[in-house]
CSV table of C-alpha atoms in Angstrom, one decimal:
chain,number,residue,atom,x,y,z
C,16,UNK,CA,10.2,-19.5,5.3
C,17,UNK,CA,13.3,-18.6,6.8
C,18,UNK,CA,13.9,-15.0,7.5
C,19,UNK,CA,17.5,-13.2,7.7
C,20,UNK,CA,20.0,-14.6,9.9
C,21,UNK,CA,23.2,-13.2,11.3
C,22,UNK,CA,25.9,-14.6,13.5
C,23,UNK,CA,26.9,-14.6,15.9
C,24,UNK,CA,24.1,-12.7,17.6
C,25,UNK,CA,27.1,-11.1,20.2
C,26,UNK,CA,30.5,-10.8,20.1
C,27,UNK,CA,33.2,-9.0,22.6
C,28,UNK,CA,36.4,-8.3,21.0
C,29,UNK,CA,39.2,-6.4,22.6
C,30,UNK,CA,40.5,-3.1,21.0
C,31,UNK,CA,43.0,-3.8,18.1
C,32,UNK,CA,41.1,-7.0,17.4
C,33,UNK,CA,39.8,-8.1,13.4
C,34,UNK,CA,36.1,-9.2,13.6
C,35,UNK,CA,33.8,-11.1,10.9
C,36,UNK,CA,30.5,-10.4,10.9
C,37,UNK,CA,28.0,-13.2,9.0
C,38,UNK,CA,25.4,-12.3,7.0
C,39,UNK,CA,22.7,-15.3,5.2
C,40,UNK,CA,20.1,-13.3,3.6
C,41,UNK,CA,16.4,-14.6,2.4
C,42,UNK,CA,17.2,-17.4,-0.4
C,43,UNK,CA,16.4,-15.0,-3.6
C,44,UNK,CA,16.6,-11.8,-2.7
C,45,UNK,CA,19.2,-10.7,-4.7
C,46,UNK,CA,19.9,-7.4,-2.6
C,47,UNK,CA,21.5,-7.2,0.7
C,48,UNK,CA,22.5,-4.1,3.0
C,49,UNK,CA,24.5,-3.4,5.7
C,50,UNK,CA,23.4,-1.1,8.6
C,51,UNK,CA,25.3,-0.1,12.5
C,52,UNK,CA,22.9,1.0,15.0
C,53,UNK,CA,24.6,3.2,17.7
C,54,UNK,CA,22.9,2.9,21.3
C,55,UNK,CA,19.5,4.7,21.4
C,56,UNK,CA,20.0,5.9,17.3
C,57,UNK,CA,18.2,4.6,14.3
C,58,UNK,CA,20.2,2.7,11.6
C,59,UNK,CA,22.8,3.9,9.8
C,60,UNK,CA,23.5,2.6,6.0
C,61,UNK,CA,26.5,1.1,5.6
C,62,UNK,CA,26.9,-0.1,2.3
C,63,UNK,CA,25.0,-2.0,-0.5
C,64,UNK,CA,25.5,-4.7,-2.7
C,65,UNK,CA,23.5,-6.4,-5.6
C,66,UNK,CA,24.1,-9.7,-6.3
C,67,UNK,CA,28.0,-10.2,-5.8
C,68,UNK,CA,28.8,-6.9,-6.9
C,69,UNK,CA,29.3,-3.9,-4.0
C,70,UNK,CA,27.5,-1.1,-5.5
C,71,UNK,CA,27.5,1.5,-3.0
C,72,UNK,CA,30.3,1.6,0.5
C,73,UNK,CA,29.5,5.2,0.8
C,74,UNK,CA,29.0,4.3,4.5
C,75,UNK,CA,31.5,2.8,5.5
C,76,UNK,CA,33.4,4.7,8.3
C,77,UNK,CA,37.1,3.8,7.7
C,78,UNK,CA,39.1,1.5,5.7
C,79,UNK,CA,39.0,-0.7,8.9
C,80,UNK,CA,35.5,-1.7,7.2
C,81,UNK,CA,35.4,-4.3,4.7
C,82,UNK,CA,32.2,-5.9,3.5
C,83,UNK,CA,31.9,-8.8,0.9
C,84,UNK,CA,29.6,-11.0,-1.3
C,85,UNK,CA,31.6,-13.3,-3.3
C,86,UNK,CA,29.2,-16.1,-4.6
C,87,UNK,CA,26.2,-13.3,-4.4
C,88,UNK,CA,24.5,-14.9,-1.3
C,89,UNK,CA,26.3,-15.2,2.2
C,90,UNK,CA,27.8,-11.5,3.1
C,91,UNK,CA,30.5,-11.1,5.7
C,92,UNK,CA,31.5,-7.6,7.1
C,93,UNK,CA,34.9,-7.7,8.7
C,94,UNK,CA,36.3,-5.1,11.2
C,95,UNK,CA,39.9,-4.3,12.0
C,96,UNK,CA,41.9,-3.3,14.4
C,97,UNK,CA,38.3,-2.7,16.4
C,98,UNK,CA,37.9,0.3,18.0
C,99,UNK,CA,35.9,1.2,21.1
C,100,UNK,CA,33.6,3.3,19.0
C,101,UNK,CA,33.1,0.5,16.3
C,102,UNK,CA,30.8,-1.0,19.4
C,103,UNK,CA,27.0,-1.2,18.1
C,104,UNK,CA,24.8,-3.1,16.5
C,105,UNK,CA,25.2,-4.6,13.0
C,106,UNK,CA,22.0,-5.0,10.9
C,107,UNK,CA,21.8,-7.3,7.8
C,108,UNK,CA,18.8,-7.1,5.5
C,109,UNK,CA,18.2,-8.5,2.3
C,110,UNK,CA,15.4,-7.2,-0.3
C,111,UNK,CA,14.3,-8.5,-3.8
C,112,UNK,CA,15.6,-6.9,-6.6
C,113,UNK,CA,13.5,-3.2,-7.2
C,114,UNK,CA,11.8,-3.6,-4.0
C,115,UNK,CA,14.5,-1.8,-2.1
C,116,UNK,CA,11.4,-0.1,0.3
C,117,UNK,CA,10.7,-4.0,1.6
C,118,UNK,CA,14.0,-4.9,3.5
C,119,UNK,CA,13.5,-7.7,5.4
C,120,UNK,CA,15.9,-7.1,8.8
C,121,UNK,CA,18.2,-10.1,10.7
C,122,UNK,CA,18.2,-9.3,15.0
C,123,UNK,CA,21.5,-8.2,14.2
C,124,UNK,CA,25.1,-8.7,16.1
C,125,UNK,CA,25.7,-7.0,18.9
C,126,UNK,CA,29.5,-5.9,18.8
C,127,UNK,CA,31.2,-4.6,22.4
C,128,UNK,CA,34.8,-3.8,22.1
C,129,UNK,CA,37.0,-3.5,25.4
L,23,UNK,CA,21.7,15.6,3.8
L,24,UNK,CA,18.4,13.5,4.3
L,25,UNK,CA,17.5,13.1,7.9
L,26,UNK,CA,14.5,12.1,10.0
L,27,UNK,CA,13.5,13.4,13.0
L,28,UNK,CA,10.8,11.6,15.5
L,29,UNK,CA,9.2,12.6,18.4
L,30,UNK,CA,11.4,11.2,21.6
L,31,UNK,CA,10.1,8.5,23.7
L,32,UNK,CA,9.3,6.3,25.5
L,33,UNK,CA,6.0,6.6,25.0
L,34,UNK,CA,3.5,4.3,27.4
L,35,UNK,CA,-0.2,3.9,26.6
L,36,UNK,CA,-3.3,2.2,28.4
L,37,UNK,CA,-4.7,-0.6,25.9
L,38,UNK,CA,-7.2,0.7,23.3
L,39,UNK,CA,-6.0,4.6,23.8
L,40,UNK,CA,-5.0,6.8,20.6
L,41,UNK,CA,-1.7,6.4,19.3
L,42,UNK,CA,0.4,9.5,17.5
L,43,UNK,CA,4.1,9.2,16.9
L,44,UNK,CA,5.6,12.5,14.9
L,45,UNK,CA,8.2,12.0,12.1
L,46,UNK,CA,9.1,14.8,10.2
L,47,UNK,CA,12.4,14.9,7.6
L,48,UNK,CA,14.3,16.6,5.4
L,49,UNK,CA,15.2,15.7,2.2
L,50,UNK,CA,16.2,16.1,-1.4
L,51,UNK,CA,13.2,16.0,-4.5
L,52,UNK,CA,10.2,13.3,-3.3
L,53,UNK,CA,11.6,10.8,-0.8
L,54,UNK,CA,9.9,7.8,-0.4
L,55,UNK,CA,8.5,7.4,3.7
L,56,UNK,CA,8.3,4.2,5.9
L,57,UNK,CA,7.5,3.2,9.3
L,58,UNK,CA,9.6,0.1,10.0
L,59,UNK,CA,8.8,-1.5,13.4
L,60,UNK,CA,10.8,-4.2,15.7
L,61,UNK,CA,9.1,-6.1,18.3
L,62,UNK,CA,11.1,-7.8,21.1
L,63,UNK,CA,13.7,-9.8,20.4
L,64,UNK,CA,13.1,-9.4,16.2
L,65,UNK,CA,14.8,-7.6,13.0
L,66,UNK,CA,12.7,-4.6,11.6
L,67,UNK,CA,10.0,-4.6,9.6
L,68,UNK,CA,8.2,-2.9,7.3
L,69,UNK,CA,5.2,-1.4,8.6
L,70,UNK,CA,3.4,0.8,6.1
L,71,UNK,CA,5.1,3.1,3.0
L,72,UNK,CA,4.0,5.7,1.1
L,73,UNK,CA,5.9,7.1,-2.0
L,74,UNK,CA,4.1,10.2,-3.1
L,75,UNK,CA,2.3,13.2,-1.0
L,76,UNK,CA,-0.9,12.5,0.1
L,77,UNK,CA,-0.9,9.1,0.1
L,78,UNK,CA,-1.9,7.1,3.2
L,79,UNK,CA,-0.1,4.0,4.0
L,80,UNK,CA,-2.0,1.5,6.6
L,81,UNK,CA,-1.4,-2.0,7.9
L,82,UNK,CA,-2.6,-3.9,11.1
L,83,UNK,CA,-4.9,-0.6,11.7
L,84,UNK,CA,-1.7,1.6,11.2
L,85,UNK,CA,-2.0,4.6,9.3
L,86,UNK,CA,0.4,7.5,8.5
L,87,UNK,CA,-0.5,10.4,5.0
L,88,UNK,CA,2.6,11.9,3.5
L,89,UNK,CA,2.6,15.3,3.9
L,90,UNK,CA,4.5,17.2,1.5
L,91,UNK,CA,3.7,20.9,2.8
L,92,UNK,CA,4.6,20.1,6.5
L,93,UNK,CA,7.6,17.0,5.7
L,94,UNK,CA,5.3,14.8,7.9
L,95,UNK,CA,4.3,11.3,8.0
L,96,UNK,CA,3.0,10.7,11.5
L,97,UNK,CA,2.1,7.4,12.6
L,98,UNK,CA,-1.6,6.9,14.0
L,99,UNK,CA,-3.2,4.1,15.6
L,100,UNK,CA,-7.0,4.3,16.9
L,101,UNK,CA,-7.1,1.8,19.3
L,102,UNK,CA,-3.4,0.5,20.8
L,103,UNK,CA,-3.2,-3.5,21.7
L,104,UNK,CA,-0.5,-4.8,24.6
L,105,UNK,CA,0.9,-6.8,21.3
L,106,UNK,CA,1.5,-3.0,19.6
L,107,UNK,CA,4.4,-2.5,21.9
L,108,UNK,CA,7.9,-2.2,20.0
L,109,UNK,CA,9.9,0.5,18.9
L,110,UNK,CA,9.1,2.2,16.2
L,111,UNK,CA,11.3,3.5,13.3
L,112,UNK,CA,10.3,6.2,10.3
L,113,UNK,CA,12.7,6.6,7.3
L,114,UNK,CA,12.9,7.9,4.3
L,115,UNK,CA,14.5,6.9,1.2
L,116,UNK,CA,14.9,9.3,-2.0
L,117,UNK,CA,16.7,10.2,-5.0
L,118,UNK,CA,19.4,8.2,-7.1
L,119,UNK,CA,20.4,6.4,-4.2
L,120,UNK,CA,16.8,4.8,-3.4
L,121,UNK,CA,18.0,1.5,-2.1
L,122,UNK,CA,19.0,3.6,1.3
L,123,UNK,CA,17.0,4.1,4.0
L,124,UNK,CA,18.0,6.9,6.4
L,125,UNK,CA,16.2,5.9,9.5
L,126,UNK,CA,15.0,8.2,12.8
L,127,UNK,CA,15.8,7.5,16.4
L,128,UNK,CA,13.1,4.9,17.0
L,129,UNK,CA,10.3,5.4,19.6
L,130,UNK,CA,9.3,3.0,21.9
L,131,UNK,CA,5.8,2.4,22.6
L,132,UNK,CA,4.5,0.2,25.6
L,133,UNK,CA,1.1,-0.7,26.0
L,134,UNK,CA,-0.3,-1.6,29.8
L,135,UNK,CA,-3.4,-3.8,29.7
């Protein structure tokens, strides 16, 4: 079946530019996480929602960082006013309910800000 | 806070050598350990878990024990294929806040035929 996808896979955005970041987790899976990888680190958590409800944004790293769920399927995770070190890569992944240890992973978006 | 710490790579292997990658962590009460793995040009995947000490998590000829006294879950293969290469990722998850995995650096293996 269809795994995680995310789009779009890379995207350049000059400083002071708003991003959106697309998120369409496994049909089902009623949890769905946000991660940034930093060049050459693991994943970081970003933030956590089940269902449509945002349960946990402990990880955000400013108020520039929005993330969202409305219909409790499709996430987007916007950026604003980019910054140079907001440059990483995102990582979507989706789990059923309980099996939070089993988080299936999407290839990610690549952000570069100039 | 929790954190994971694995050994630095890359590592590079002939086909059908021994494979050890070190992950140790720290954490608060009885974390829950992974070893998530992403092959070229693919998300992560789950790998092997193992959610109390002393159990041994294996998968594809993988194996790693949780081991409480040393905070170690080292990944072990016997025999390494070309198709084993991909960076490697051990994490942890614990406490109230079990849905979030804290992740290491990643290692990256390569296999030569």
């Amino acid at each position: 079946g269809a795994g995680v996808s995310q789009s779009p896979r890379y995207k350049v955005a000059k400083r002071g530019q708003d991003v959106a970041l697309r998120c369409d987790p496994i049909s089902g899976h009623v949890s769905l996480f946000w991660y940034q990888q930093a060049l050459g680190q693991g994943p970081e958590f970003l933030t956590y929602f089940q269902n449509e409800a945002q349960l946990d944004k402990s990880g955000l790293p400013s108020d520039r960082f929005f993330a969202e769920r409305p219909e409790g399927s499709v996430s987007t995770l916007k950026i604003q006013r980019t910054q140079q070190e907001d440059s990483a890569v995102y990582l979507c992944a989706s789990s059923y309910q309980g099996r939070y240890y089993e988080q299936y992973f999407g290839p990610g978006t690549r952000l570069t800000v100039t | 806070g929790d954190s994971v710490t694995q050994m630095e790579g890359p590592v590079t292997l002939s086909e059908e050598a021994f494979l050890t990658i070190n992950c140790t962590y720290t954490a608060t009460g009885y974390p829950s350990l992974f070893w998530y793995v992403q092959y070229p040009g693919e998300g992560l995947q789950l790998l092997l878990k193992a959610t109390k000490a002393d159990d041994k998590g294996s998968n594809k000829g993988f194996e790693a024990t949780y081991r409480k006294e040393t905070t170690s879950f080292h990944l072990e293969k016997g025999s390494v294929q070309v198709s084993d290469s991909a960076v490697y990722f051990c994490a942890l998850s614990s406490g109230g806040s079990n849905y979030k995995l804290t992740f290491g650096k990643g290692t990256l293996l390569t296999v030569n035929p």
